[in-house]
Short mmCIF file of C-alpha atoms in Angstrom, two decimals:
data_model
loop_
_atom_site.label_atom_id
_atom_site.label_comp_id
_atom_site.label_asym_id
_atom_site.label_seq_id
_atom_site.Cartn_x
_atom_site.Cartn_y
_atom_site.Cartn_z
CA UNK A 1 4.93 -5.44 34.55
CA UNK A 2 3.68 -2.12 35.91
CA UNK A 3 4.75 1.05 34.16
CA UNK A 4 7.35 1.90 36.76
CA UNK A 5 10.61 3.78 36.34
CA UNK A 6 12.47 0.83 34.79
CA UNK A 7 9.63 0.29 32.31
CA UNK A 8 9.99 3.90 31.17
CA UNK A 9 13.78 3.56 30.91
CA UNK A 10 13.33 0.42 28.79
CA UNK A 11 10.72 2.09 26.63
CA UNK A 12 12.91 5.13 25.95
CA UNK A 13 15.95 3.00 25.07
CA UNK A 14 14.04 0.67 22.75
CA UNK A 15 12.09 3.43 21.00
CA UNK A 16 15.37 5.27 20.38
CA UNK A 17 16.78 2.07 18.89
CA UNK A 18 13.74 1.76 16.61
CA UNK A 19 14.10 5.42 15.58
CA UNK A 20 17.74 4.72 14.69
CA UNK A 21 16.61 1.70 12.65
CA UNK A 22 14.16 3.84 10.68
CA UNK A 23 16.78 6.54 10.11
CA UNK A 24 19.20 3.96 8.71
CA UNK A 25 16.49 2.53 6.46
CA UNK A 26 15.55 5.95 5.08
CA UNK A 27 19.15 6.43 3.94
CA UNK A 28 19.17 3.01 2.29
CA UNK A 29 15.88 3.75 0.50
CA UNK A 30 17.68 6.59 -1.34
CA UNK A 31 19.69 4.01 -3.27
CA UNK A 32 22.50 5.75 -5.15
CA UNK A 33 21.20 9.18 -4.17
CA UNK A 34 18.45 11.53 -5.34
CA UNK A 35 20.39 12.73 -8.41
CA UNK A 36 20.81 9.21 -9.74
CA UNK A 37 17.20 8.35 -8.95
CA UNK A 38 16.05 11.42 -10.88
CA UNK A 39 18.28 10.40 -13.77
CA UNK A 40 16.26 7.18 -13.98
CA UNK A 41 13.01 9.13 -14.08
CA UNK A 42 14.39 11.48 -16.76
CA UNK A 43 14.86 8.43 -19.00
CA UNK A 44 11.15 7.63 -18.61
CA UNK A 45 11.86 4.85 -16.13
CA UNK A 46 10.54 4.22 -12.64
CA UNK A 47 13.08 3.60 -9.92
CA UNK A 48 13.38 0.10 -8.44
CA UNK A 49 11.28 0.95 -5.39
CA UNK A 50 8.71 2.81 -7.49
CA UNK A 51 8.34 -0.26 -9.70
CA UNK A 52 7.73 -2.47 -6.68
CA UNK A 53 5.24 0.00 -5.19
CA UNK A 54 3.30 0.05 -8.48
CA UNK A 55 3.35 -3.75 -8.82
CA UNK A 56 2.32 -4.99 -5.37
CA UNK A 57 -1.16 -4.90 -3.91
CA UNK A 58 -0.28 -3.19 -0.63
CA UNK A 59 3.07 -1.57 0.13
CA UNK A 60 2.31 -1.50 3.86
CA UNK A 61 1.94 -5.28 3.97
CA UNK A 62 5.07 -6.24 2.03
CA UNK A 63 8.14 -7.64 3.79
CA UNK A 64 11.54 -6.40 2.64
CA UNK A 65 14.39 -8.90 2.73
CA UNK A 66 18.02 -7.82 2.98
CA UNK A 67 17.55 -4.04 3.11
CA UNK A 68 20.87 -3.72 4.97
CA UNK A 69 22.78 -5.99 2.57
CA UNK A 70 26.20 -4.48 1.86
CA UNK A 71 25.76 -1.73 4.46
CA UNK A 72 29.20 -0.13 5.12
CA UNK A 73 30.89 -3.02 3.29
CA UNK A 74 32.10 -1.43 0.04
CA UNK A 75 33.00 2.11 1.03
CA UNK A 76 36.20 2.05 -1.06
CA UNK A 77 34.01 1.35 -4.11
CA UNK A 78 31.49 4.07 -3.32
CA UNK A 79 29.05 1.89 -1.36
CA UNK A 80 26.32 -0.51 -2.43
CA UNK A 81 22.98 0.46 -0.87
CA UNK A 82 20.78 -2.60 -0.24
CA UNK A 83 23.29 -4.64 -2.27
CA UNK A 84 22.07 -2.85 -5.42
CA UNK A 85 18.87 -4.89 -5.51
CA UNK A 86 15.53 -4.65 -3.70
CA UNK A 87 13.86 -7.92 -2.59
CA UNK A 88 10.39 -8.15 -1.08
CA UNK A 89 7.75 -10.72 -0.23
CA UNK A 90 4.44 -9.19 -1.29
CA UNK A 91 1.06 -9.96 -2.79
CA UNK A 92 0.45 -9.36 -6.48
CA UNK A 93 -3.22 -9.77 -7.37
CA UNK A 94 -3.72 -11.51 -4.04
CA UNK A 95 -0.92 -14.06 -4.55
CA UNK A 96 2.23 -14.01 -2.41
CA UNK A 97 5.33 -13.57 -4.57
CA UNK A 98 9.02 -12.78 -4.31
CA UNK A 99 9.89 -9.60 -6.22
CA UNK A 100 13.54 -8.91 -7.11
CA UNK A 101 14.27 -5.47 -8.58
CA UNK A 102 17.74 -4.28 -9.63
CA UNK A 103 18.45 -0.72 -8.47
CA UNK A 104 20.12 0.99 -11.43
CA UNK A 105 20.87 4.06 -9.29
CA UNK A 106 23.50 1.98 -7.46
CA UNK A 107 26.49 1.46 -9.77
CA UNK A 108 24.08 1.03 -12.72
CA UNK A 109 22.67 -2.03 -10.98
CA UNK A 110 26.02 -3.84 -11.15
CA UNK A 111 26.46 -7.04 -9.18
CA UNK A 112 28.70 -6.94 -6.11
CA UNK A 113 29.41 -10.17 -4.18
CA UNK A 114 26.62 -9.33 -1.73
CA UNK A 115 24.24 -8.74 -4.68
CA UNK A 116 24.71 -12.33 -5.77
CA UNK A 117 24.24 -13.58 -2.21
CA UNK A 118 21.03 -11.58 -1.86
CA UNK A 119 19.62 -12.79 -5.18
CA UNK A 120 20.39 -16.37 -4.20
CA UNK A 121 18.61 -15.82 -0.89
CA UNK A 122 15.55 -14.55 -2.79
CA UNK A 123 15.56 -17.66 -4.95
CA UNK A 124 16.03 -19.85 -1.86
CA UNK A 125 12.92 -18.33 -0.26
CA UNK A 126 10.99 -18.91 -3.49
CA UNK A 127 12.10 -22.56 -3.67
CA UNK A 128 11.49 -23.35 0.00
CA UNK A 129 8.00 -21.87 -0.07
CA UNK A 130 7.06 -22.58 -3.71
CA UNK A 131 6.38 -18.88 -4.30
CA UNK A 132 6.28 -17.28 -7.75
CA UNK A 133 9.30 -15.03 -8.33
CA UNK A 134 9.27 -11.84 -10.39
CA UNK A 135 12.54 -10.33 -11.64
CA UNK A 136 12.55 -6.65 -12.59
CA UNK A 137 15.85 -6.55 -14.47
CA UNK A 138 17.91 -3.38 -14.86
CA UNK A 139 21.58 -4.20 -14.42
CA UNK A 140 24.97 -3.52 -15.99
CA UNK A 141 26.14 -7.01 -15.00
CA UNK A 142 29.05 -8.10 -12.79
CA UNK A 143 30.99 -5.34 -11.01
CA UNK A 144 34.29 -6.05 -12.77
CA UNK A 145 36.73 -4.78 -10.09
CA UNK A 146 35.42 -7.58 -7.81
CA UNK A 147 34.76 -10.26 -10.43
CA UNK A 148 36.91 -12.82 -8.62
CA UNK A 149 34.55 -12.63 -5.62
CA UNK A 150 31.35 -13.04 -7.61
CA UNK A 151 31.98 -15.09 -10.74
CA UNK A 152 33.57 -18.53 -10.29
CA UNK A 153 32.47 -20.19 -7.04
CA UNK A 154 29.50 -22.43 -6.22
CA UNK A 155 27.45 -19.75 -4.47
CA UNK A 156 28.36 -17.01 -6.95
CA UNK A 157 26.67 -15.48 -9.99
CA UNK A 158 26.27 -18.69 -12.03
CA UNK A 159 24.26 -20.38 -9.27
CA UNK A 160 21.34 -18.10 -10.16
CA UNK A 161 20.90 -19.66 -13.59
CA UNK A 162 21.18 -23.15 -12.14
CA UNK A 163 18.40 -22.15 -9.74
CA UNK A 164 16.32 -20.83 -12.67
CA UNK A 165 16.41 -24.32 -14.16
CA UNK A 166 15.74 -26.08 -10.85
CA UNK A 167 12.77 -23.83 -10.04
CA UNK A 168 11.34 -24.46 -13.49
CA UNK A 169 11.51 -28.22 -12.88
CA UNK A 170 9.78 -27.69 -9.51
CA UNK A 171 6.89 -25.87 -11.16
CA UNK A 172 7.73 -22.54 -9.51
CA UNK A 173 6.55 -19.63 -11.65
CA UNK A 174 9.25 -17.20 -12.83
CA UNK A 175 8.43 -14.00 -14.69
CA UNK A 176 11.15 -11.57 -15.81
CA UNK A 177 10.75 -8.01 -17.03
CA UNK A 178 13.70 -6.42 -18.86
CA UNK A 179 13.28 -2.78 -17.86
CA UNK A 180 16.82 -1.57 -18.50
CA UNK A 181 20.16 -3.13 -19.29
CA UNK A 182 20.53 -6.91 -19.24
CA UNK A 183 23.95 -7.97 -20.49
CA UNK A 184 26.41 -10.85 -20.73
CA UNK A 185 25.73 -13.84 -18.45
CA UNK A 186 22.90 -11.91 -16.80
CA UNK A 187 20.94 -12.25 -20.03
CA UNK A 188 20.25 -15.88 -19.22
CA UNK A 189 18.17 -15.08 -16.13
CA UNK A 190 15.11 -13.60 -17.89
CA UNK A 191 15.26 -16.07 -20.76
CA UNK A 192 15.46 -19.04 -18.37
CA UNK A 193 12.30 -17.71 -16.71
CA UNK A 194 8.88 -18.96 -17.83
CA UNK A 195 7.91 -15.69 -19.49
CA UNK A 196 9.83 -12.51 -20.28
CA UNK A 197 8.74 -8.97 -21.01
CA UNK A 198 10.84 -6.11 -22.39
CA UNK A 199 10.19 -2.36 -22.30
CA UNK A 200 10.64 -0.56 -25.61
CA UNK A 201 13.49 1.96 -25.91
CA UNK A 202 14.73 1.43 -22.31
CA UNK A 203 15.08 -2.35 -22.14
CA UNK A 204 17.86 -4.23 -23.91
CA UNK A 205 19.26 -7.74 -23.69
CA UNK A 206 22.36 -9.24 -25.34
CA UNK A 207 25.34 -11.43 -24.54
CA UNK A 208 27.75 -8.65 -25.56
CA UNK A 209 27.10 -4.92 -25.86
CA UNK A 210 28.06 -2.72 -28.84
CA UNK A 211 31.54 -1.91 -27.51
CA UNK A 212 32.44 -5.54 -26.86
CA UNK A 213 31.00 -6.63 -30.22
CA UNK A 214 33.21 -4.09 -31.99
CA UNK A 215 36.27 -5.18 -30.01
CA UNK A 216 35.57 -8.89 -30.49
CA UNK A 217 34.49 -9.16 -34.14
CA UNK A 218 34.86 -5.64 -35.55
CA UNK A 219 31.14 -5.18 -36.10
CA UNK A 220 29.58 -1.75 -35.48
CA UNK A 221 26.00 -1.89 -34.24
CA UNK A 222 23.83 0.28 -31.97
CA UNK A 223 22.20 -1.02 -28.80
CA UNK A 224 18.62 -1.02 -30.12
CA UNK A 225 19.49 -2.94 -33.27
CA UNK A 226 21.64 -5.38 -31.33
CA UNK A 227 19.22 -6.26 -28.54
CA UNK A 228 16.40 -3.74 -28.09
CA UNK A 229 12.74 -4.57 -27.64
CA UNK A 230 11.91 -4.71 -31.35
CA UNK A 231 14.87 -6.98 -32.14
CA UNK A 232 14.27 -9.42 -29.29
CA UNK A 233 10.46 -9.53 -29.59
CA UNK A 234 9.93 -9.40 -33.37
CA UNK A 235 13.12 -10.79 -34.92
CA UNK A 236 14.82 -13.19 -32.50
CA UNK A 237 11.72 -14.15 -30.51
CA UNK A 238 13.84 -14.17 -27.35
CA UNK A 239 11.27 -12.19 -25.33
CA UNK A 240 7.53 -12.83 -25.14
CA UNK A 241 5.99 -9.39 -24.61
CA UNK A 242 6.98 -5.96 -25.95
CA UNK A 243 5.82 -3.21 -23.61
CA UNK A 244 5.65 0.50 -24.36
CA UNK A 245 6.64 1.66 -20.84
CA UNK A 246 7.22 0.54 -17.25
CA UNK A 247 3.57 0.92 -16.23
CA UNK A 248 2.26 -1.28 -19.06
CA UNK A 249 4.95 -3.84 -18.29
CA UNK A 250 4.02 -4.03 -14.62
CA UNK A 251 0.29 -4.12 -15.41
CA UNK A 252 0.91 -7.08 -17.71
CA UNK A 253 2.76 -8.93 -14.94
CA UNK A 254 -0.27 -8.39 -12.71
CA UNK A 255 -2.53 -9.84 -15.41
CA UNK A 256 -0.27 -12.88 -15.82
CA UNK A 257 -0.30 -13.58 -12.06
CA UNK A 258 -4.06 -13.07 -11.91
CA UNK A 259 -4.68 -16.23 -13.92
CA UNK A 260 -2.41 -18.67 -12.09
CA UNK A 261 -4.12 -21.68 -10.50
CA UNK A 262 -3.76 -22.83 -6.89
CA UNK A 263 -1.30 -25.50 -5.84
CA UNK A 264 -1.23 -28.06 -3.03
CA UNK A 265 -0.96 -26.52 0.46
CA UNK A 266 0.92 -27.77 3.50
CA UNK A 267 -2.22 -27.51 5.60
CA UNK A 268 -0.97 -25.61 8.65
CA UNK A 269 -3.70 -24.94 11.19
CA UNK A 270 -5.25 -21.47 11.28
CA UNK A 271 -8.19 -19.96 13.11
CA UNK A 272 -9.61 -16.45 13.30
CA UNK A 273 -6.98 -14.02 14.57
CA UNK A 274 -7.10 -12.39 17.99
CA UNK A 275 -5.13 -9.44 19.30
CA UNK A 276 -2.44 -10.21 21.91
CA UNK A 277 -3.25 -10.10 25.62
CA UNK A 278 -0.92 -7.12 26.04
CA UNK A 279 -0.67 -4.31 23.47
CA UNK A 280 2.24 -4.90 21.11
CA UNK A 281 3.66 -1.47 22.06
CA UNK A 282 4.43 -2.82 25.55
CA UNK A 283 7.28 -4.87 24.05
CA UNK A 284 9.42 -1.72 24.23
CA UNK A 285 8.82 -1.37 27.97
CA UNK A 286 9.28 -5.03 28.89
CA UNK A 287 12.56 -5.63 27.03
CA UNK A 288 15.40 -4.25 29.23
CA UNK A 289 17.57 -1.37 28.11
CA UNK A 290 20.66 -3.55 28.74
CA UNK A 291 21.41 -7.05 27.49
CA UNK A 292 22.73 -8.03 30.93
CA UNK A 293 19.44 -7.43 32.76
CA UNK A 294 16.97 -10.28 33.42
CA UNK A 295 13.32 -10.23 32.36
CA UNK A 296 10.40 -12.61 31.96
CA UNK A 297 10.18 -13.79 28.35
CA UNK A 298 6.59 -14.93 28.95
CA UNK A 299 5.62 -11.25 29.28
CA UNK A 300 7.03 -10.59 25.79
CA UNK A 301 5.06 -13.54 24.46
CA UNK A 302 1.84 -11.97 25.72
CA UNK A 303 2.57 -9.04 23.38
CA UNK A 304 3.20 -11.26 20.35
CA UNK A 305 0.80 -14.23 20.39
CA UNK A 306 -2.99 -14.25 20.13
CA UNK A 307 -4.73 -13.77 23.47
CA UNK A 308 -5.58 -17.00 25.27
CA UNK A 309 -3.60 -19.20 22.88
CA UNK A 310 -0.54 -20.03 25.03
CA UNK A 311 -0.21 -23.61 26.28
CA UNK A 312 3.14 -24.23 27.98
CA UNK A 313 4.87 -27.57 27.51
CA UNK A 314 6.77 -28.91 30.58
CA UNK A 315 6.32 -25.52 32.22
CA UNK A 316 8.06 -26.39 35.49
CA UNK A 317 10.94 -28.36 33.97
CA UNK A 318 14.00 -26.85 32.29
CA UNK A 319 12.83 -23.35 33.21
CA UNK A 320 15.55 -21.43 31.35
CA UNK A 321 13.77 -22.47 28.16
CA UNK A 322 10.12 -21.73 27.44
CA UNK A 323 8.34 -24.14 25.12
CA UNK A 324 4.73 -23.47 24.25
CA UNK A 325 2.01 -23.94 21.68
CA UNK A 326 0.33 -20.71 20.63
CA UNK A 327 -1.19 -18.81 17.73
CA UNK A 328 0.10 -15.78 15.86
CA UNK A 329 -2.49 -14.03 13.70
CA UNK A 330 -4.49 -17.24 13.92
CA UNK A 331 -1.65 -19.53 12.76
CA UNK A 332 -0.68 -22.38 15.10
CA UNK A 333 2.99 -22.18 16.16
CA UNK A 334 5.34 -23.97 18.50
CA UNK A 335 7.54 -21.51 20.39
CA UNK A 336 11.04 -22.20 21.71
CA UNK A 337 12.24 -19.17 23.67
CA UNK A 338 15.10 -18.46 26.07
CA UNK A 339 13.86 -17.31 29.47
CA UNK A 340 16.06 -14.57 30.92
CA UNK A 341 14.85 -14.85 34.52
CA UNK A 342 17.06 -16.44 37.19
CA UNK A 343 15.16 -19.59 38.19
CA UNK A 344 15.45 -22.50 40.62
CA UNK A 345 15.67 -26.03 39.21
CA UNK A 346 13.72 -28.99 40.58
CA UNK A 347 16.87 -29.92 42.54
CA UNK A 348 16.87 -26.52 44.21
CA UNK A 349 19.85 -25.20 42.21
CA UNK A 350 19.83 -21.64 40.92
CA UNK A 351 20.01 -21.42 37.11
CA UNK A 352 21.09 -18.33 35.19
CA UNK A 353 18.60 -16.83 32.77
CA UNK A 354 19.48 -17.08 29.09
CA UNK A 355 21.71 -20.14 29.62
CA UNK A 356 20.77 -23.54 28.18
CA UNK A 357 21.09 -26.32 30.79
CA UNK A 358 20.77 -30.06 30.20
CA UNK A 359 17.14 -30.12 31.31
CA UNK A 360 16.15 -27.17 29.10
CA UNK A 361 17.97 -28.63 26.07
CA UNK A 362 16.24 -31.98 26.63
CA UNK A 363 12.86 -30.29 26.91
CA UNK A 364 13.39 -28.22 23.75
CA UNK A 365 14.51 -31.23 21.71
CA UNK A 366 11.41 -33.22 22.69
CA UNK A 367 9.12 -30.26 21.99
CA UNK A 368 10.63 -29.71 18.53
CA UNK A 369 9.99 -33.37 17.70
CA UNK A 370 6.40 -33.03 18.92
CA UNK A 371 5.83 -30.02 16.64
CA UNK A 372 7.13 -32.02 13.68
CA UNK A 373 4.81 -34.88 14.61
CA UNK A 374 1.85 -32.48 14.66
CA UNK A 375 2.91 -30.41 11.61
CA UNK A 376 3.18 -27.16 13.57
CA UNK A 377 5.63 -24.44 12.40
CA UNK A 378 8.35 -23.48 14.89
CA UNK A 379 9.29 -20.02 16.16
CA UNK A 380 12.61 -19.53 17.97
CA UNK A 381 13.05 -16.40 20.12
CA UNK A 382 16.72 -15.84 21.03
CA UNK A 383 18.17 -14.30 24.12
CA UNK A 384 20.84 -16.86 24.87
CA UNK A 385 24.38 -16.61 26.20
CA UNK A 386 25.18 -20.26 25.45
CA UNK A 387 25.11 -23.71 27.05
CA UNK A 388 26.07 -24.09 30.71
CA UNK A 389 29.73 -24.92 31.29
CA UNK A 390 31.71 -26.29 34.25
CA UNK A 391 32.28 -29.61 36.02
CA UNK A 392 28.72 -30.19 37.15
CA UNK A 393 27.34 -29.58 33.66
CA UNK A 394 29.96 -31.73 31.93
CA UNK A 395 29.36 -34.58 34.36
CA UNK A 396 25.64 -34.20 33.71
CA UNK A 397 26.13 -34.69 29.96
CA UNK A 398 25.50 -31.16 28.69
CA UNK A 399 27.21 -31.97 25.37
CA UNK A 400 24.93 -34.97 24.83
CA UNK A 401 21.77 -33.02 25.65
CA UNK A 402 22.91 -30.06 23.56
CA UNK A 403 23.57 -32.42 20.66
CA UNK A 404 20.00 -33.74 20.95
CA UNK A 405 18.62 -30.23 20.60
CA UNK A 406 20.90 -29.32 17.68
CA UNK A 407 19.96 -32.58 15.95
CA UNK A 408 16.24 -31.97 16.44
CA UNK A 409 16.59 -28.47 14.95
CA UNK A 410 18.70 -29.79 12.06
CA UNK A 411 16.29 -32.58 11.09
CA UNK A 412 13.11 -30.59 11.61
CA UNK A 413 11.01 -30.47 8.44
CA UNK A 414 8.27 -28.07 9.53
CA UNK A 415 9.02 -24.43 8.68
CA UNK A 416 11.26 -22.71 11.22
CA UNK A 417 11.29 -18.97 11.95
CA UNK A 418 13.89 -17.23 14.06
CA UNK A 419 13.78 -13.88 15.85
CA UNK A 420 16.93 -12.68 17.63
CA UNK A 421 15.57 -10.60 20.50
CA UNK A 422 18.75 -10.06 22.54
CA UNK A 423 21.95 -12.05 22.97
CA UNK A 424 22.70 -14.90 20.62
CA UNK A 425 26.06 -16.33 21.59
CA UNK A 426 28.10 -19.48 21.07
CA UNK A 427 26.55 -22.88 20.55
CA UNK A 428 23.31 -21.48 21.96
CA UNK A 429 23.11 -19.44 18.77
CA UNK A 430 23.25 -22.65 16.72
CA UNK A 431 20.79 -24.59 18.87
CA UNK A 432 18.24 -21.80 18.48
CA UNK A 433 18.15 -22.17 14.67
CA UNK A 434 20.28 -19.55 12.96
CA UNK A 435 21.17 -19.25 9.27
CA UNK A 436 23.08 -22.54 9.08
CA UNK A 437 19.91 -24.42 10.17
CA UNK A 438 17.66 -23.14 7.38
CA UNK A 439 14.98 -20.99 9.02
CA UNK A 440 12.45 -19.78 6.46
CA UNK A 441 13.03 -16.26 7.82
CA UNK A 442 15.60 -15.04 10.33
CA UNK A 443 14.89 -11.64 11.85
CA UNK A 444 16.61 -9.44 14.42
CA UNK A 445 15.36 -6.72 16.70
CA UNK A 446 17.58 -3.63 17.09
CA UNK A 447 18.52 -5.03 20.52
CA UNK A 448 20.11 -8.17 19.03
CA UNK A 449 23.74 -9.18 19.62
CA UNK A 450 25.18 -12.05 17.56
CA UNK A 451 28.65 -13.48 18.22
CA UNK A 452 30.61 -16.44 19.54
CA UNK A 453 30.62 -14.70 22.95
CA UNK A 454 29.95 -11.32 24.56
CA UNK A 455 32.23 -8.38 23.78
CA UNK A 456 33.73 -7.97 27.25
CA UNK A 457 34.50 -11.70 27.60
CA UNK A 458 35.99 -11.89 24.10
CA UNK A 459 38.11 -8.77 24.69
CA UNK A 460 39.57 -10.19 27.90
CA UNK A 461 40.38 -13.53 26.24
CA UNK A 462 41.97 -11.91 23.19
CA UNK A 463 43.84 -9.39 25.33
CA UNK A 464 45.29 -12.19 27.49
CA UNK A 465 46.55 -13.94 24.38
CA UNK A 466 48.11 -10.77 22.98
CA UNK A 467 49.69 -9.77 26.29
CA UNK A 468 51.13 -13.26 26.71
CA UNK A 469 52.58 -13.06 23.21
CA UNK A 470 54.10 -9.63 23.87
CA UNK A 471 55.65 -10.78 27.14
CA UNK A 472 57.13 -13.86 25.47
CA UNK A 473 58.95 -11.44 23.16
CA UNK A 474 60.39 -9.54 26.13
CA UNK A 475 57.97 -6.59 26.02
CA UNK A 476 56.72 -5.09 29.29
CA UNK A 477 52.95 -4.56 29.50
CA UNK A 478 51.58 -2.55 32.42
CA UNK A 479 47.96 -2.48 33.67
CA UNK A 480 47.22 0.76 31.81
CA UNK A 481 48.40 -0.74 28.53
CA UNK A 482 46.32 -3.85 29.16
CA UNK A 483 43.20 -1.77 29.88
CA UNK A 484 43.70 0.24 26.67
CA UNK A 485 44.17 -2.97 24.69
CA UNK A 486 41.01 -4.51 26.15
CA UNK A 487 39.00 -1.35 25.38
CA UNK A 488 40.25 -1.30 21.77
CA UNK A 489 39.44 -4.96 21.21
CA UNK A 490 36.03 -4.67 22.88
CA UNK A 491 35.07 -1.67 20.75
CA UNK A 492 35.96 -3.53 17.54
CA UNK A 493 34.27 -6.73 18.72
CA UNK A 494 31.08 -4.96 19.79
CA UNK A 495 30.77 -3.35 16.35
CA UNK A 496 30.80 -6.83 14.82
CA UNK A 497 28.01 -8.08 17.13
CA UNK A 498 25.36 -5.52 16.10
CA UNK A 499 22.30 -6.63 14.12
CA UNK A 500 23.30 -4.21 11.35
CA UNK A 501 26.67 -5.88 10.90
CA UNK A 502 24.86 -9.23 10.66
CA UNK A 503 22.21 -7.87 8.28
CA UNK A 504 24.84 -6.32 6.00
CA UNK A 505 26.22 -9.83 5.45
CA UNK A 506 22.76 -11.44 5.23
CA UNK A 507 23.27 -13.49 8.38
CA UNK A 508 19.77 -12.19 9.16
CA UNK A 509 17.11 -11.36 6.58
CA UNK A 510 15.93 -8.15 8.22
CA UNK A 511 16.29 -5.91 11.25
CA UNK A 512 12.73 -5.09 12.27
CA UNK A 513 10.75 -2.96 14.67
CA UNK A 514 9.74 -5.46 17.41
CA UNK A 515 6.16 -4.32 16.93
CA UNK A 516 6.20 -5.80 13.40
CA UNK A 517 7.08 -9.31 14.58
CA UNK A 518 3.53 -10.65 14.24
CA UNK A 519 3.30 -9.42 10.64
CA UNK A 520 6.56 -11.06 9.59
CA UNK A 521 5.78 -14.39 11.25
CA UNK A 522 2.19 -14.53 10.01
CA UNK A 523 3.15 -13.81 6.40
CA UNK A 524 6.11 -16.15 6.71
CA UNK A 525 3.85 -19.04 7.72
CA UNK A 526 1.40 -18.11 4.97
CA UNK A 527 4.26 -18.35 2.46
CA UNK A 528 5.46 -21.66 3.95
CA UNK A 529 1.94 -23.07 3.66
CA UNK A 530 2.47 -23.20 -0.13
CA UNK A 531 5.03 -26.01 0.18
CA UNK A 532 4.17 -29.53 1.41
CA UNK A 533 6.12 -30.72 4.47
CA UNK A 534 8.49 -33.69 4.20
CA UNK A 535 8.42 -36.55 6.69
CA UNK A 536 10.41 -35.99 9.90
CA UNK A 537 12.99 -38.70 10.59
CA UNK A 538 14.45 -39.13 14.07
CA UNK A 539 18.22 -39.56 14.00
CA UNK A 540 20.29 -41.68 16.38
CA UNK A 541 21.28 -38.64 18.45
CA UNK A 542 17.69 -38.02 19.53
CA UNK A 543 17.04 -41.60 20.61
#
């Protein structure tokens, strides 16, 4: 694409969206606010993000997971920046790890429902990829006003300790550092880890704190005597290492990781990396400023994959779906991407871009099976409005072909990675491997829209239902009232389709600058390479 007027319009819109993303992230990085962060430092403690920065090899290379967790979700409780916990994938002494750090500046590190969900996601990533996991514990425990939403269910707080035990049986390394409070049920997490460290004077761990002990059994005891570093390292033997401060604690974790042996690899193919054919910055000019405008997805691919690595599979068949082998930072990948151009089928029929037709679903299903046969990780790039509807499509068996694709995605055993570029609507969202289909990472660009259907269509449908209901009750509804109702519904619906709304609920792991896509996918495949791949079994739907 030449740098014409539309290119410049696209570039301005997308760079503004990225600037907004960075502005939102800067606010989240402040945790509970500068005063509360300084309060941590005044106690001789590093903040959660300072601890991570000190621990990891290279801050610029780390991937943050769930930064938007809880965003605008708990305003009546004072907010919960990043879900009160920071999670990253990063190298420590050259070894990829998951690092989970409670942010004590956010409600003293208390656990909200989204905190539990985010911690479970961190453990899931560790289990799927056989990555060591490091817990930097500094938490007041369950946020009591919401205990019914975090304590009793299967995917709530207790699942973490079950996962501790499962990861231990899988041989996944777990190291926990008690760098602040660690109370009640939360005390099991570090002690169910392989090794635990505790920082003197600031770290403490006990099943019940001094106030509860006094209320329960009438005993008066101070926090240090009850469960401080000296007690738990020298008397009870609960913890393994007594550290004099945060820095020594983090240095010791580095030393422990430095001596870990290698494990079996999956064996994904990698060659020397090459830069993309088009500069990655051109992504912002190629992607349209509006989700309704067509564009050539293959041009975006030239900005993401290594130059000269694209080999298209069934290029002239099922043209609303691009399937191709390629490399990203040297790693072999199989790409399934929605093409947003209006194309002509082999039968001479015009097909709408971003819609999955029978031929494109059939092609994608076969390609996914081929990638499993060859042990090639899969990358899904979304800009899909759904499967084609109508008489012709139904007579052509669109449900059957769509089911083949969904089944292939569901049974795929090679690592799957998902990037939501633009629209991601309806069953097309499912077929392109969203959260319910276990991608190793699911990312969204600021341009992403995730919903059962587009805002304008949904508003019209919902408005028709409401107007019909009002009329059945004898109420008169004029055109002006209908228009106002549609606008109100559309505004609410559109707010729920943004990538930030999805990221707040951990439907996506991160909202990223499109120019960082290569970094996330490359490190994601590197992480996945630590876990052997199971055999792919073809189900009856695919045959």
